[in-house]
Short mmCIF file of C-alpha atoms in Angstrom, two decimals:
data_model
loop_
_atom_site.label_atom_id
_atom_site.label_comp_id
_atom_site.label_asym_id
_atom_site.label_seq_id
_atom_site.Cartn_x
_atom_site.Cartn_y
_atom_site.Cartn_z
CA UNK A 255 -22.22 -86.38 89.73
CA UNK A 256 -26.18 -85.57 89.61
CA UNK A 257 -28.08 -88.99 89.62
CA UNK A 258 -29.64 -88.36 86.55
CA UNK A 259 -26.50 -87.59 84.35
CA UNK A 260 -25.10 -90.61 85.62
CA UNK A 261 -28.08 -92.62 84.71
CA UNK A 262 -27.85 -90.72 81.31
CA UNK A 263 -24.25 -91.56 80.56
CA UNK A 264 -24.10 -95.20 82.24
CA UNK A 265 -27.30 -97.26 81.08
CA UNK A 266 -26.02 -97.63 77.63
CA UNK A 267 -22.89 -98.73 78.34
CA UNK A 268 -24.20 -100.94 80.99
CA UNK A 269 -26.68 -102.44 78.13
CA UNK A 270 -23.85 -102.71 75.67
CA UNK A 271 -21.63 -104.40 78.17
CA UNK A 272 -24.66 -107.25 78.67
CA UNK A 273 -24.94 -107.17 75.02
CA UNK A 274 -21.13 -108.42 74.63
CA UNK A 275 -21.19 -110.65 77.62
CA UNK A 276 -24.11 -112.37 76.27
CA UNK A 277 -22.68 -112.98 72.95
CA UNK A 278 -19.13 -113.99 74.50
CA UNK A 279 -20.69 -116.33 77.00
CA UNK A 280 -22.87 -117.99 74.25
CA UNK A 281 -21.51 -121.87 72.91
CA UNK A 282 -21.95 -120.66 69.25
CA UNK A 283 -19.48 -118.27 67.37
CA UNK A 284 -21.19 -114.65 66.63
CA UNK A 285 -20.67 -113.13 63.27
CA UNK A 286 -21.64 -109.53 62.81
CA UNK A 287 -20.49 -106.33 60.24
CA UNK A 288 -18.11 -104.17 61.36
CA UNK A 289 -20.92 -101.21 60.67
CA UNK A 290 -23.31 -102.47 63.17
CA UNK A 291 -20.31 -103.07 65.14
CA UNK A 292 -19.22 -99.64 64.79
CA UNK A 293 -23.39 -98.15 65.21
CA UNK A 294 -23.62 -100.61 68.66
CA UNK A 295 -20.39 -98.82 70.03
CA UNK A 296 -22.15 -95.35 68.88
CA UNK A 297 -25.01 -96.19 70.76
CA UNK A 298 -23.03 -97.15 73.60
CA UNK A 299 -21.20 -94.31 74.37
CA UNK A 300 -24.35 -91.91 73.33
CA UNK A 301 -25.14 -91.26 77.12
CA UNK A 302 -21.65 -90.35 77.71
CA UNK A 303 -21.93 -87.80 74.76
CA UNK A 304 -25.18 -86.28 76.28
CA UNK A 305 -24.02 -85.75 79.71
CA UNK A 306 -20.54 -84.17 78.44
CA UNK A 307 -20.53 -82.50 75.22
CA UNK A 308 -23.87 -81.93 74.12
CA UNK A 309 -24.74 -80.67 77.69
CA UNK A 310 -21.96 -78.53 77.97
CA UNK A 311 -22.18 -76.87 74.69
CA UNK A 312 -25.52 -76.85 74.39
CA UNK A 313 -26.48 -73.66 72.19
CA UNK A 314 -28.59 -71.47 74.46
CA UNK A 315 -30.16 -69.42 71.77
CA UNK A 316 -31.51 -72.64 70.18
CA UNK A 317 -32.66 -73.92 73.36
CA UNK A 318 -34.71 -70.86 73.90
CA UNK A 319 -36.16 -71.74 70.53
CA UNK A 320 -36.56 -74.65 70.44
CA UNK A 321 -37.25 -75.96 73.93
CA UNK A 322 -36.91 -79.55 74.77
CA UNK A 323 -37.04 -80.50 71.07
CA UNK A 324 -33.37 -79.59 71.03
CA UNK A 325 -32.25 -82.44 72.31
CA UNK A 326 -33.94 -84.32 69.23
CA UNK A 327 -31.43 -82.30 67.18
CA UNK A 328 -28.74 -82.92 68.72
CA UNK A 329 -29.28 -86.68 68.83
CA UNK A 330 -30.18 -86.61 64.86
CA UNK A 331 -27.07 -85.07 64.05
CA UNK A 332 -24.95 -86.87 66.93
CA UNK A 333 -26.31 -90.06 64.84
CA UNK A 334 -25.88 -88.75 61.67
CA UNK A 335 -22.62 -88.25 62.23
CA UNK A 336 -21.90 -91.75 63.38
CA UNK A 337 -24.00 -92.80 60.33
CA UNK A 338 -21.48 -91.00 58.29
CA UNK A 339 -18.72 -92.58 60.18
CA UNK A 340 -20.22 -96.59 59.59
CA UNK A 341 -21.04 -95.45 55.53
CA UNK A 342 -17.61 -94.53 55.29
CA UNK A 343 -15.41 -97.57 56.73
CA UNK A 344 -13.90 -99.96 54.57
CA UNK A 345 -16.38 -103.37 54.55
CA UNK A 346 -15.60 -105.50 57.94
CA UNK A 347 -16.81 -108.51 59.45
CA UNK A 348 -16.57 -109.40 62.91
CA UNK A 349 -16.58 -112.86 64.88
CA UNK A 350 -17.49 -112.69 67.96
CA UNK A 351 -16.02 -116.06 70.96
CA UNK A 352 -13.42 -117.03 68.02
CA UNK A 353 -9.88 -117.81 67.26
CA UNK A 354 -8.45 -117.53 64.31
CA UNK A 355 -7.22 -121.36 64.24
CA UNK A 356 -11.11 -121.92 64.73
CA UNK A 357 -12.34 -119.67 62.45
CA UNK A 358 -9.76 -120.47 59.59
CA UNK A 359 -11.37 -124.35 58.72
CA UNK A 360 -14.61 -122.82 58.20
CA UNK A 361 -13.57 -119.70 56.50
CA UNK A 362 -11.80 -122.07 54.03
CA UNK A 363 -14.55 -123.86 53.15
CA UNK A 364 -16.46 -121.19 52.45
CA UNK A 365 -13.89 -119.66 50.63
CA UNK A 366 -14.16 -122.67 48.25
CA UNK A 367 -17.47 -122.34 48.11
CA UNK A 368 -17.62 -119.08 46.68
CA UNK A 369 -14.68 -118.67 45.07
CA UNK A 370 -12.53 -121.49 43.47
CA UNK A 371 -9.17 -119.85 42.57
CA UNK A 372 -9.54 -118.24 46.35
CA UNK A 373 -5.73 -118.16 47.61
CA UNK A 374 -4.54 -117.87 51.11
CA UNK A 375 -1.36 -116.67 52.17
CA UNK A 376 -0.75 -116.30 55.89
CA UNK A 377 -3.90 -115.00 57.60
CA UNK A 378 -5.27 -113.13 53.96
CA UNK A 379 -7.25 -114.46 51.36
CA UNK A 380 -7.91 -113.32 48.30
CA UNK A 381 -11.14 -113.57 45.56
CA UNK A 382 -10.41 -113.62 42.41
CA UNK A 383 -13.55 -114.04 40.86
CA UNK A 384 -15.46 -112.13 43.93
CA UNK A 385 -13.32 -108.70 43.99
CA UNK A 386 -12.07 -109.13 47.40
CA UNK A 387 -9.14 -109.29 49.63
CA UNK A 388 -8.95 -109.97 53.53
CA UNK A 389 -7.37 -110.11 56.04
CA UNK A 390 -7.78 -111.94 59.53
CA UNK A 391 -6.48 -110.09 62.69
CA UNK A 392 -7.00 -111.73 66.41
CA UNK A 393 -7.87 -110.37 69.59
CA UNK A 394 -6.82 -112.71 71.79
CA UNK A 395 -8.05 -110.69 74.97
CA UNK A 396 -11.68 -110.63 73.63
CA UNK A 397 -11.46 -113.59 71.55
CA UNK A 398 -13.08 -112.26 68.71
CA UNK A 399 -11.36 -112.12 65.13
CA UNK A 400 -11.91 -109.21 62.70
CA UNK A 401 -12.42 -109.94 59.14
CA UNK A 402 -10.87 -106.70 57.50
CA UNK A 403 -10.52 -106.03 54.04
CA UNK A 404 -7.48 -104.92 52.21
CA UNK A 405 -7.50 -101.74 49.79
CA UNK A 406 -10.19 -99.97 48.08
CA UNK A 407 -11.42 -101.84 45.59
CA UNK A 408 -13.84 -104.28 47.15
CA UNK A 409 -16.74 -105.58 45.66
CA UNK A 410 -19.41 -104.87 48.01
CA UNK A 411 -22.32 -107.44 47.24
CA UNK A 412 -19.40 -109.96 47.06
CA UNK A 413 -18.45 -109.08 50.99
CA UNK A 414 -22.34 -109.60 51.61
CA UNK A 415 -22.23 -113.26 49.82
CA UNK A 416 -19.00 -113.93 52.15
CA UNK A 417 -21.56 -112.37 55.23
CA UNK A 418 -24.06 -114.75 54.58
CA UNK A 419 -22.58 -117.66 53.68
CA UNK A 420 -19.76 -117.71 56.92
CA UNK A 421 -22.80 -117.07 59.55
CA UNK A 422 -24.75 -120.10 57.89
CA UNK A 423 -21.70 -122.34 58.45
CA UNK A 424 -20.60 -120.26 61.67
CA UNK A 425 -24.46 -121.67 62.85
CA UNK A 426 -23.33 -125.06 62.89
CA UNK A 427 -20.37 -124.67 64.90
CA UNK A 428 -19.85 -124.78 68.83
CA UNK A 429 -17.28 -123.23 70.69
CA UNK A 430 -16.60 -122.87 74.86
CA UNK A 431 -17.94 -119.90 76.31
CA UNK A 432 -15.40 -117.08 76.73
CA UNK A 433 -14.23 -115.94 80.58
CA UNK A 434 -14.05 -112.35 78.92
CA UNK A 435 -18.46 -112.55 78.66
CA UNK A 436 -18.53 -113.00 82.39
CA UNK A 437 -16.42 -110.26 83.30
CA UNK A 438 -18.27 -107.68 80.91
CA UNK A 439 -21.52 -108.58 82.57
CA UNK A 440 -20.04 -107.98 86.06
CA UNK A 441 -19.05 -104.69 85.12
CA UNK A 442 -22.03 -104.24 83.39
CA UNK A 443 -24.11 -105.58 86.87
CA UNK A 444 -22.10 -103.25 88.81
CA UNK A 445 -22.59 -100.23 87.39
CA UNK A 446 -26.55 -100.89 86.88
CA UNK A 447 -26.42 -101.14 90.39
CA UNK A 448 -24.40 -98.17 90.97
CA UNK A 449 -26.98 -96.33 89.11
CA UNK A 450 -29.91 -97.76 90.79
CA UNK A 451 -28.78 -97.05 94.17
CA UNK A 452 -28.02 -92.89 93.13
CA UNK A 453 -31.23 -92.66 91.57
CA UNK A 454 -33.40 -94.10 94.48
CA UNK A 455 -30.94 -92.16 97.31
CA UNK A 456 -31.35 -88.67 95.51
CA UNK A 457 -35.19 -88.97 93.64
CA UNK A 458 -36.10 -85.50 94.20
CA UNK A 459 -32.38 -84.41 92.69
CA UNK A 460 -32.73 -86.21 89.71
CA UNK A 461 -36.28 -84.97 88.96
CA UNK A 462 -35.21 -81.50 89.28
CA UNK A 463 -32.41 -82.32 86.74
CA UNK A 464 -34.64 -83.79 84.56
CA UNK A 465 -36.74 -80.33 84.31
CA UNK A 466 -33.85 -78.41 83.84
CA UNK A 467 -32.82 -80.52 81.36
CA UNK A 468 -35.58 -80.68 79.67
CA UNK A 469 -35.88 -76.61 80.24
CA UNK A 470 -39.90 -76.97 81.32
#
């Protein structure tokens, strides 16, 4: 593959792989939504999409038109798209270097918190008062646990109550760092490396990509 469309499709992985191994190797339990969850993973794989699908059927007749502004077109609607995707998932949280046995103490306390008549049965809860219903699934791989909600009629200011007040008591929690973070940031090493190397063996290669590319 030409340097440059490796660099393309690669350095945003790579950054989303440090990203995750970051976050797994921290002491501290990560809570995030499942839309930015969703928008990091579009970002991550946006390289991939430029240096395979939007390069390959690339309009020509806009590209005469438009010149190198076409590729701002493509990335608006290529993130419009995924915009579309995150607006339409059902509300999700995600917590990041967590069981569910660790997560379930605080999660109950906050349930109590917000809601007293909350009820739990197995791994769901449910808010009465709030409008919501959960459920708790596992990844025991990743160690993270993903806070999904169950059917379509959620209240969603409710889910951002539950958002805030589960990261303030997440804050004051530890946990041991997960193995998973160090193996993402290997991979995530590696293939910055990889990159590197390509880039500085082929220079001239990659530049004349980049002006075709560009279509100077």
């Amino acid at each position: 593959m030409n340097p440059l469309h490796l660099c393309i499709a690669l350095c945003p992985l790579a950054a989303y792989m440090f990203l995750l191994g970051a976050i797994n190797l921290s002491r501290r339990p990560f809570l995030t939504t499942g839309g930015r969850d969703s928008y990091a993973l579009g970002v991550a794989v946006v390289g991939l999409m430029i240096a395979g699908p939007m390069k390959l059927f690339l309009p020509d007749n806009a590209a005469a038109l438009f010149g190198p502004y076409i590729w701002l077109l493509m990335l608006s609607l290529y993130f419009l798209a995924v915009t579309f995707w995150v607006l339409m998932e059902k509300p999700r949280l995600v917590v990041f270097n967590s069981s569910i046995d660790q997560l379930k103490p605080v999660l109950r306390r906050v349930a109590n918190e917000l809601d007293a008549e909350a009820r739990w049965s197995g791994d769901a809860i449910l808010f009465p008062t709030l409008g919501i219903h959960l459920v708790l699934e596992e990844s025991s791989a990743m160690r993270n646990v993903q806070i999904n909600s169950v059917g379509s009629r959620q209240d969603f200011l409710s889910w951002r109550r539950l958002e805030l007040a589960l990261g303030g008591a997440l804050r004051r929690e530890t946990t041991t760092p997960s193995p998973y973070g160090g193996i993402l940031l290997t991979i995530a090493f590696s293939i910055s490396v990889l990159v590197f190397l390509q880039l500085m063996r082929r220079p001239d290669l990659a530049a004349l990509e980049w002006r075709e590319l560009m279509m100077f």
